[in-house]
Amino acid sequence: MTDISAVSRGTGRNPVAPGAGRTVASAVPKSLVARLARGVTAGGDARPVTTLAPLTGEPLAELPQSTPEDVAGAYRVARQAQQAWAALPVRRRAEVLLRFHDLLLKRQDEVLDLIQAETGKARLHAFEEVLATAMAARHYGRAAAGYLKDRRRGGAVPVLTHTVEGRRPKGVIGHISPWNYPLELSVSDALPAFVAGNAVVNKPDTQTALTALWARELLIEAGLPAELWQVVIGDGPVIGPAVVEHADYVSFTGSTRTGRDVAQRAAARLVGASLELGGKNALLVLADADLDKAAEGAVRACFSSAGQLCISIERLFVHRSVADAFLAKFAERTAALRLGGGLAYGADMGSLVSGRQLETVTRHVEEAVKAGATVVAGGQARPEIGPLFFEPTILDGVTPEMAVCTEETFGPVVSIYRFDTEEEAVGLANATPYGLNSSVWTRDLRRGRAVAARLHTGTVNVNEAYAAAYGSVASPMGGMGDSGLGRRHGAEGILRFTEAQTIASQRVMPLAPAFGLDDAKFAALFTKSLRALKALGFK
Ligand code: NAD
């Protein structure tokens, strides 16, 4: 197998990062693939599927595929295991997450190799997944008992009614995850589900199933009963509906198109769903921004994981008075990014994940250029580095009829637009059906937060690209509008996996005529009581 890291420098503008001297084949040997594949719930009726390593285009893993019947079987096993798990005290379940946190940090190199092999991203961007997953594990490991504890509520009648709100697990969560952040998006949503007392049937994207299976093994090592996390693999349209069909709740991350389908199926069964979907995220550079910091932040915002990040920036709005100066700095930094696919730190950007992604990115750029847009940086594929490399690309002169202006590219392509007033910038940023993430750059934090509050997105980062909000795991993250329903992280990120239950016990007298009161006297007594409670400031 070729060591793609040893490929010589190409003729394109972005430099090539030095290689690591390790091949994908040596980092992900067949024995590891075979071991991980045993974690898939599959009866062997469907033909196995072969995934390709994006960095080289060579075969990576042969994986068994699950049938809809296998999915039903996975739910049966998970449902049985969930009973005993839910009966454990929260603190016992939380210990598993805390041990997982430690194991993940210790064994991170194993999963960094897998993430790079399956997605083609740079190691630094793979590390972001380790970081985000570890933070979620620690947060829910420590905070779950507080989120889930019984809460005393005001009763129907003070003193006489004792009311407690409790949280019960939903049961078995159907969890469907995409390929772009395979560790973070398979695990971080599963962790709060587990600690709340649920089991999970997870359908990761086939392309990145090894990473999810590795994480499952590690969580089992941390103490999770193996039956609680079932992994099924197969074509989305074939087994995805079966995952929704048996679920007590659905947690979905992926495209808006698929999300709508999942939402309709869940709604038809009257089960809830959280949907983390696509975006067309905006970054605003206000006139008073520190342009060096903004340019550096914009590079991270647009090109992390080669732009295959749901919260990455594809529309960049800059105040006209600083546009030329900002663009010069941003273009210079972008053109200097080192491309590479070595299984080591050092590259600033890796490869795209699939031919489909490369096709979309190429089409968006080529169509825009044909229709009059200018390439400020990048703009071309780099097949001499690997089959799916595309340069980080800045476009200027993009107009609304170009697909790149309104559709999610999900690649390393950003368009620059100029504005004259803050009002105009907010209006332009909000002029999209999506509402996932945004970023505002200014030296005046108060002004930045005020602009942020007017942006129609689930997260806003002031003077950071995306990591400040995403990494704030105690606070909710998710999308408005076409970017989704529900939130991960924080209280909402765990309570979605529970049913609220109110237990109210009545003492001394019933909430009905008693002690010889007739209906009219009862009504008069209660009317007086409500007035008295109001006067006392109770109700
Ligand atoms: P996708 O919708 O094609 O696939 C996502 C998952 O759904 C995969 O596991 C896929 O196999 C499965 N699937 C496909 N068809 C299905 C069906 N009919 N029923 C049930 N499941 C089905 O999305 P993708 O291309 O893999 O991921 C990229 C998209 O995900 C982008 O739009 C991106 O913005 C979005 N995304 C959003 C977030 C977020 O947190 N908001 C995070 C990451 C990615």
XYZ file of C-alpha atoms and ligand atoms in Angstrom:
583
model
C 0.000 0.000 0.000
C 1.343 3.482 -0.840
C 2.509 5.688 1.994
C 0.670 8.784 0.810
C 2.618 10.905 3.265
C 5.701 10.268 1.156
C 4.156 11.688 -2.006
C 6.295 14.526 -3.354
C 5.231 18.172 -3.429
C 2.631 19.007 -6.011
C 2.416 21.998 -8.266
C -0.554 23.618 -6.466
C -0.314 26.648 -4.260
C -0.811 25.108 -0.825
C 2.358 23.434 0.473
C 2.394 19.746 1.396
C 3.020 18.738 5.011
C 5.918 16.381 5.692
C 4.875 12.712 5.888
C 4.687 10.511 8.964
C 6.214 7.379 7.489
C 3.257 5.203 8.574
C 0.701 3.754 6.217
C -3.016 3.395 6.830
C -2.581 -0.375 6.358
C -0.031 -0.605 9.161
C -2.085 1.595 11.498
C -5.332 -0.282 10.836
C -4.304 -3.930 10.346
C -6.800 -6.575 9.208
C -6.700 -8.181 12.679
C -7.971 -4.926 14.259
C -10.736 -4.622 11.653
C -11.790 -8.249 12.280
C -11.873 -7.697 16.053
C -13.921 -4.508 15.807
C -16.284 -6.022 13.232
C -17.337 -8.605 15.819
C -19.092 -5.750 17.620
C -21.637 -5.356 14.789
C -25.065 -6.918 15.280
C -25.417 -8.731 11.964
C -26.650 -12.235 11.200
C -24.574 -12.585 8.060
C -27.538 -12.567 5.647
C -26.477 -9.327 3.945
C -23.328 -9.117 1.817
C -20.328 -7.546 3.596
C -19.331 -4.062 2.504
C -15.820 -2.725 1.855
C -14.909 0.817 2.890
C -12.084 2.815 1.287
C -9.440 4.932 2.984
C -10.006 8.508 1.721
C -6.295 9.311 1.999
C -5.269 6.694 -0.553
C -8.436 5.352 -2.146
C -7.383 1.841 -1.151
C -9.629 -0.712 0.621
C -9.741 -0.107 4.371
C -12.183 -2.509 6.008
C -14.595 -5.285 5.159
C -17.595 -4.987 7.439
C -20.687 -7.126 7.966
C -24.010 -5.456 7.143
C -27.117 -5.680 9.286
C -30.574 -6.388 7.898
C -33.788 -4.800 9.234
C -34.326 -8.110 11.106
C -30.905 -7.713 12.736
C -31.966 -4.226 13.837
C -35.095 -5.688 15.446
C -32.900 -8.284 17.208
C -30.542 -5.547 18.422
C -33.504 -3.769 20.027
C -34.649 -6.968 21.749
C -31.225 -7.516 23.349
C -30.825 -3.833 24.255
C -34.318 -3.658 25.762
C -33.659 -6.565 28.064
C -30.288 -5.209 29.231
C -31.760 -1.764 29.829
C -33.972 -2.922 32.711
C -31.091 -3.881 35.010
C -29.041 -0.856 33.937
C -31.876 1.569 34.754
C -32.222 0.007 38.203
C -28.653 1.034 39.156
C -28.152 4.310 41.041
C -27.178 7.198 38.723
C -23.814 7.497 40.436
C -22.899 3.933 39.473
C -23.758 4.628 35.838
C -21.852 7.922 35.945
C -18.697 6.119 37.104
C -18.567 4.410 33.709
C -18.409 7.800 31.956
C -15.684 9.047 34.274
C -13.574 5.928 33.650
C -14.225 6.269 29.903
C -12.882 9.843 30.039
C -9.590 8.637 31.523
C -9.244 5.673 29.159
C -9.961 7.844 26.116
C -7.259 10.347 27.001
C -4.791 7.519 27.643
C -5.557 5.556 24.482
C -6.207 8.514 22.152
C -3.529 7.570 19.610
C -5.425 4.392 18.692
C -8.568 6.281 17.824
C -6.741 9.189 16.170
C -5.354 6.664 13.660
C -8.810 5.214 13.058
C -10.448 8.615 12.605
C -7.767 9.697 10.150
C -7.951 6.398 8.268
C -11.741 6.557 7.948
C -12.242 10.289 7.297
C -8.942 11.518 5.843
C -8.896 14.515 8.188
C -5.722 16.015 9.692
C -4.686 14.628 13.069
C -5.272 17.960 14.813
C -8.884 17.886 13.647
C -9.227 14.262 14.747
C -7.946 15.347 18.151
C -10.817 17.855 18.391
C -13.095 14.829 18.544
C -11.149 13.307 21.413
C -11.300 16.612 23.225
C -15.025 17.156 22.703
C -15.887 13.566 23.637
C -13.748 13.624 26.773
C -15.335 16.921 27.838
C -18.848 15.528 27.370
C -17.942 12.348 29.298
C -16.567 14.314 32.238
C -19.440 16.765 32.251
C -22.198 14.174 32.260
C -20.179 11.896 34.545
C -20.113 14.640 37.165
C -23.382 16.459 36.526
C -25.823 13.651 35.645
C -26.969 13.020 39.218
C -27.896 16.699 39.543
C -29.727 16.813 36.204
C -31.677 13.628 36.967
C -32.498 14.036 40.641
C -36.077 14.241 41.885
C -37.274 17.837 42.275
C -39.851 18.960 44.792
C -42.538 21.114 43.100
C -45.364 23.217 44.503
C -48.381 20.943 45.024
C -52.009 21.509 43.995
C -52.763 22.607 47.570
C -49.865 23.745 49.747
C -49.105 21.355 52.635
C -51.868 18.951 51.576
C -50.331 17.947 48.237
C -46.761 16.693 48.109
C -45.438 16.812 44.532
C -42.194 15.522 43.071
C -40.989 15.701 39.471
C -38.832 12.720 38.535
C -37.008 11.628 35.414
C -37.385 8.144 33.922
C -35.283 6.758 31.076
C -37.011 6.582 27.689
C -35.876 2.984 27.166
C -33.899 2.236 24.001
C -32.608 5.182 21.983
C -32.233 4.877 18.207
C -29.073 6.827 17.476
C -28.106 7.580 13.859
C -24.780 9.308 13.277
C -22.852 10.686 10.255
C -19.279 10.201 9.030
C -17.805 13.654 9.583
C -17.098 13.488 13.356
C -17.324 9.740 13.889
C -16.093 9.612 17.478
C -17.770 12.726 18.790
C -21.101 12.173 17.064
C -21.408 8.460 17.861
C -20.357 8.754 21.475
C -21.144 12.187 22.874
C -24.889 11.819 22.348
C -24.850 8.224 23.562
C -23.162 9.119 26.879
C -26.033 11.183 28.352
C -28.465 8.538 27.066
C -26.595 5.821 28.959
C -26.145 7.742 32.181
C -29.883 8.544 32.159
C -30.545 4.778 32.228
C -31.144 3.990 28.552
C -29.756 1.490 26.097
C -28.696 2.612 22.599
C -28.994 1.077 19.144
C -26.511 3.038 17.074
C -26.273 3.177 13.300
C -23.021 4.943 12.498
C -22.233 5.747 8.888
C -20.643 2.639 7.346
C -17.631 4.694 6.219
C -16.702 5.475 9.825
C -18.061 2.459 11.677
C -14.627 1.314 12.939
C -14.298 4.442 15.063
C -17.727 3.905 16.642
C -16.938 0.224 17.257
C -13.633 1.139 18.892
C -15.398 3.608 21.171
C -17.938 0.925 22.081
C -15.120 -1.428 23.083
C -13.570 1.293 25.229
C -16.858 2.077 26.946
C -17.317 -1.626 27.691
C -13.801 -1.627 29.159
C -14.921 1.316 31.306
C -17.765 -0.812 32.675
C -20.721 -0.477 30.291
C -22.604 -3.785 29.917
C -21.912 -4.852 26.313
C -25.582 -5.455 25.412
C -26.472 -1.834 26.179
C -24.788 -0.427 23.084
C -25.794 -2.250 19.925
C -24.129 -1.211 16.665
C -25.872 -1.925 13.372
C -24.391 -1.155 9.971
C -25.991 -0.761 6.593
C -27.298 1.607 3.953
C -29.172 4.500 5.540
C -32.352 4.171 3.462
C -32.387 0.382 4.084
C -31.824 0.028 7.831
C -32.257 3.643 8.988
C -36.072 3.350 8.963
C -35.819 0.143 11.039
C -33.729 1.996 13.632
C -36.504 4.594 13.923
C -39.263 1.964 13.808
C -38.293 0.310 17.130
C -36.915 3.313 19.024
C -38.395 4.897 22.149
C -36.636 8.119 21.121
C -34.455 9.043 18.156
C -31.220 10.981 18.219
C -30.196 11.871 14.655
C -27.256 13.831 13.290
C -26.942 14.283 9.539
C -28.337 16.203 6.613
C -31.525 18.266 6.718
C -33.016 16.122 3.943
C -32.604 12.850 5.866
C -33.540 14.592 9.115
C -36.965 15.472 7.710
C -37.576 11.844 6.786
C -36.491 10.635 10.225
C -38.688 13.269 11.908
C -41.745 12.161 9.925
C -41.219 8.508 10.795
C -40.715 9.322 14.471
C -43.784 11.583 14.495
C -45.938 8.855 12.962
C -45.008 6.628 15.924
C -45.403 9.497 18.438
C -41.845 9.163 19.650
C -39.657 12.202 20.142
C -36.554 13.025 18.156
C -33.648 15.398 18.374
C -32.229 16.371 14.995
C -28.823 17.962 14.557
C -28.755 18.978 10.892
C -26.953 21.081 8.305
C -25.969 24.735 8.237
C -24.824 27.644 6.085
C -22.979 29.365 8.869
C -21.902 33.005 8.859
C -18.907 34.819 10.311
C -19.063 38.596 10.799
C -15.941 40.765 10.922
C -17.031 44.105 12.406
C -15.141 47.310 11.587
C -13.320 47.346 14.944
C -12.141 43.708 14.843
C -8.519 42.739 15.421
C -7.894 41.709 11.817
C -4.983 39.363 12.530
C -6.980 37.435 15.102
C -10.067 37.456 12.889
C -8.100 36.131 9.898
C -6.535 33.402 11.989
C -9.926 32.501 13.496
C -11.555 32.492 10.069
C -9.034 29.900 8.867
C -10.055 27.587 11.725
C -13.719 28.399 11.201
C -13.709 27.554 7.490
C -11.151 24.803 7.008
C -11.159 22.552 10.073
C -11.824 18.978 8.963
C -11.640 20.377 5.401
C -14.873 22.257 6.048
C -16.750 18.993 6.653
C -17.945 20.275 9.978
C -21.586 21.148 10.505
C -20.664 24.303 12.433
C -17.955 25.501 10.038
C -18.268 28.825 8.240
C -19.229 29.067 4.562
C -20.335 32.750 4.440
C -18.004 35.476 5.623
C -19.342 39.034 5.990
C -16.754 41.781 6.460
C -17.198 45.512 7.028
C -16.323 47.363 3.826
C -13.849 49.667 5.593
C -11.614 46.735 6.569
C -12.496 44.245 3.823
C -9.347 44.591 1.701
C -6.998 44.489 4.693
C -8.816 41.498 6.199
C -8.975 39.602 2.930
C -5.240 40.024 2.319
C -4.443 38.533 5.743
C -7.017 35.749 5.413
C -5.876 34.785 1.899
C -2.230 34.727 2.929
C -2.926 32.396 5.865
C -5.192 30.197 3.766
C -2.656 29.762 0.965
C -0.008 28.811 3.537
C -2.009 25.900 5.008
C -0.050 22.653 4.668
C -2.099 19.849 3.150
C -1.322 16.279 4.061
C -2.573 12.915 5.106
C 0.224 11.575 7.260
C -0.874 9.734 10.389
C 0.871 12.287 12.620
C 0.469 15.901 13.663
C 1.827 18.475 11.237
C -0.719 18.926 8.430
C -3.111 21.879 8.672
C -5.791 20.278 6.540
C -6.507 16.765 5.321
C -8.605 15.232 2.619
C -12.307 15.123 1.846
C -14.030 11.885 2.798
C -15.580 10.651 -0.432
C -15.920 11.102 -4.174
C -19.397 12.494 -3.539
C -17.967 15.257 -1.334
C -15.250 16.058 -3.896
C -17.883 16.232 -6.636
C -20.041 18.731 -4.670
C -17.086 20.929 -3.722
C -15.726 20.957 -7.292
C -19.170 21.682 -8.743
C -19.875 24.566 -6.355
C -16.510 26.200 -7.101
C -16.567 25.618 -10.862
C -20.152 26.835 -11.288
C -19.432 29.959 -9.248
C -16.292 30.775 -11.231
C -18.118 30.229 -14.516
C -20.834 32.633 -13.354
C -18.289 35.348 -12.495
C -16.916 34.641 -8.999
C -13.197 35.168 -8.354
C -10.911 32.650 -6.653
C -8.926 34.496 -3.975
C -7.177 31.370 -2.674
C -7.192 27.669 -3.523
C -9.835 26.595 -5.996
C -8.488 23.274 -7.195
C -8.251 19.600 -6.360
C -4.827 18.200 -5.433
C -4.873 14.600 -6.647
C -1.100 14.308 -6.413
C -1.424 14.383 -2.596
C -4.337 11.964 -2.449
C -7.439 11.247 -4.524
C -9.785 13.449 -2.486
C -7.705 16.501 -1.558
C -9.110 19.923 -2.430
C -7.418 23.202 -1.562
C -8.881 25.534 1.060
C -10.745 27.987 -1.132
C -11.878 31.604 -0.788
C -14.333 32.986 -3.336
C -15.199 36.638 -3.903
C -17.969 38.098 -6.066
C -20.446 35.324 -5.222
C -24.062 36.161 -6.128
C -27.368 34.662 -4.923
C -28.017 32.517 -8.003
C -24.811 30.510 -7.381
C -25.326 27.274 -5.423
C -22.326 28.081 -3.212
C -24.174 31.164 -1.932
C -27.129 29.348 -0.376
C -26.584 25.565 -0.367
C -24.421 23.777 2.182
C -21.156 22.887 0.403
C -19.800 20.948 3.393
C -16.244 21.448 2.157
C -13.303 23.866 2.371
C -14.991 26.715 0.508
C -15.972 30.125 1.874
C -17.509 33.132 0.104
C -16.723 36.726 1.060
C -19.403 39.420 1.200
C -19.049 43.093 2.248
C -21.436 45.126 4.399
C -21.761 48.776 5.408
C -23.843 48.670 8.588
C -24.286 46.220 11.444
C -28.001 46.105 10.643
C -27.219 44.968 7.121
C -24.734 42.344 8.377
C -27.262 40.831 10.772
C -29.908 40.763 8.030
C -27.554 39.054 5.567
C -26.354 36.498 8.122
C -29.956 35.637 9.014
C -31.082 35.389 5.373
C -30.953 31.576 5.279
C -33.380 28.866 6.344
C -30.563 27.319 8.382
C -29.625 28.423 11.911
C -26.819 26.347 13.365
C -23.740 28.379 14.293
C -22.231 31.809 13.752
C -19.182 33.817 14.727
C -18.680 37.540 15.405
C -15.320 39.334 15.591
C -14.950 42.695 17.368
C -12.703 44.321 19.951
C -15.827 45.334 21.894
C -17.158 42.214 23.659
C -20.402 43.894 24.742
C -21.126 44.893 21.182
C -20.193 41.387 20.021
C -22.645 39.810 22.449
C -25.381 42.262 21.438
C -24.918 41.377 17.754
C -24.776 37.679 18.699
C -28.173 37.875 20.404
C -29.710 39.058 17.113
C -28.359 36.148 15.083
C -30.774 33.319 14.417
C -28.462 30.401 15.263
C -28.317 27.906 18.127
C -24.713 28.821 18.963
C -22.787 32.061 18.449
C -19.074 32.459 19.113
C -17.655 35.915 19.822
C -13.977 36.147 18.835
C -13.748 32.385 18.280
C -14.667 30.162 15.350
C -16.861 27.423 16.845
C -14.988 25.725 19.666
C -15.921 28.222 22.411
C -19.632 27.417 22.162
C -19.267 23.752 21.217
C -16.801 23.176 24.028
C -19.164 24.779 26.554
C -20.684 21.366 27.201
C -22.808 22.549 30.132
C -24.721 24.772 27.699
C -27.039 23.573 24.897
C -25.864 23.190 21.291
C -28.073 22.695 18.250
C -29.922 24.313 15.414
C -32.769 26.713 14.783
C -34.887 26.525 11.607
C -33.723 23.937 9.054
C -30.697 23.143 11.226
C -32.689 20.969 13.566
C -34.810 20.289 16.593
C -33.670 19.843 20.180
C -30.217 20.270 21.626
C -27.201 18.253 22.707
C -25.079 19.248 25.744
C -26.256 20.786 29.015
C -29.563 19.973 30.696
C -31.457 19.658 27.408
C -28.840 17.242 26.098
C -29.627 14.711 28.815
C -33.257 15.436 29.688
C -34.272 14.653 26.077
C -33.460 11.016 26.885
C -35.890 10.985 29.805
C -39.614 11.126 30.413
C -40.755 13.598 33.039
C -42.963 11.968 35.664
C -44.918 13.863 38.299
C -45.762 11.965 41.485
C -48.247 13.852 43.665
C -49.555 12.468 46.975
C -52.542 13.945 48.737
C -52.900 14.184 52.543
C -55.695 14.916 55.026
C -58.467 15.816 52.585
C -59.231 15.024 48.947
C -59.443 17.656 46.215
C -63.224 17.227 46.209
C -66.168 17.976 48.497
C -65.570 16.195 51.845
C -66.355 16.463 55.573
C -70.014 17.085 54.789
C -69.398 20.052 52.460
C -71.857 20.227 49.599
C -70.663 21.153 46.120
C -71.498 24.846 46.447
C -69.720 25.190 49.804
C -66.723 23.309 48.426
C -66.559 25.689 45.442
C -66.871 28.716 47.763
C -64.146 27.379 50.077
C -61.762 26.783 47.225
C -62.466 30.194 45.672
C -61.640 31.797 49.029
C -58.531 29.649 49.357
C -57.220 30.670 45.940
C -57.767 34.350 46.808
C -56.014 33.876 50.139
C -53.083 32.096 48.481
C -52.810 34.944 45.988
C -52.856 37.518 48.807
C -50.130 35.579 50.597
C -48.100 35.497 47.372
C -48.209 31.691 47.017
C -49.947 30.980 43.720
P -26.852 11.945 5.847
O -28.134 12.544 6.257
O -26.703 11.487 4.440
O -26.502 10.681 6.763
C -26.481 10.744 8.166
C -26.786 9.361 8.726
O -28.125 9.023 8.374
C -25.912 8.249 8.154
O -25.648 7.294 9.153
C -26.793 7.652 7.073
O -26.489 6.314 6.755
C -28.159 7.761 7.732
N -29.299 7.722 6.808
C -29.304 7.979 5.471
N -30.567 7.845 4.990
C -31.357 7.507 6.032
C -32.749 7.261 6.180
N -33.584 7.319 5.134
N -33.228 6.972 7.413
C -32.418 6.942 8.491
N -31.077 7.147 8.401
C -30.556 7.437 7.195
O -25.753 13.017 6.207
P -24.180 12.917 5.964
O -23.907 13.313 4.567
O -23.659 11.624 6.447
O -23.644 14.018 7.001
C -23.424 15.308 6.623
C -24.566 16.197 7.068
O -24.707 16.117 8.479
C -24.315 17.644 6.769
O -25.492 18.234 6.290
C -23.946 18.235 8.114
O -24.181 19.606 8.233
C -24.782 17.423 9.046
N -24.219 17.410 10.399
C -24.869 18.102 11.390
C -24.330 18.145 12.670
C -25.001 18.929 13.787
O -24.644 18.747 14.945
N -25.961 19.774 13.489
C -23.146 17.471 12.945
C -22.525 16.791 11.921
C -23.081 16.750 10.648
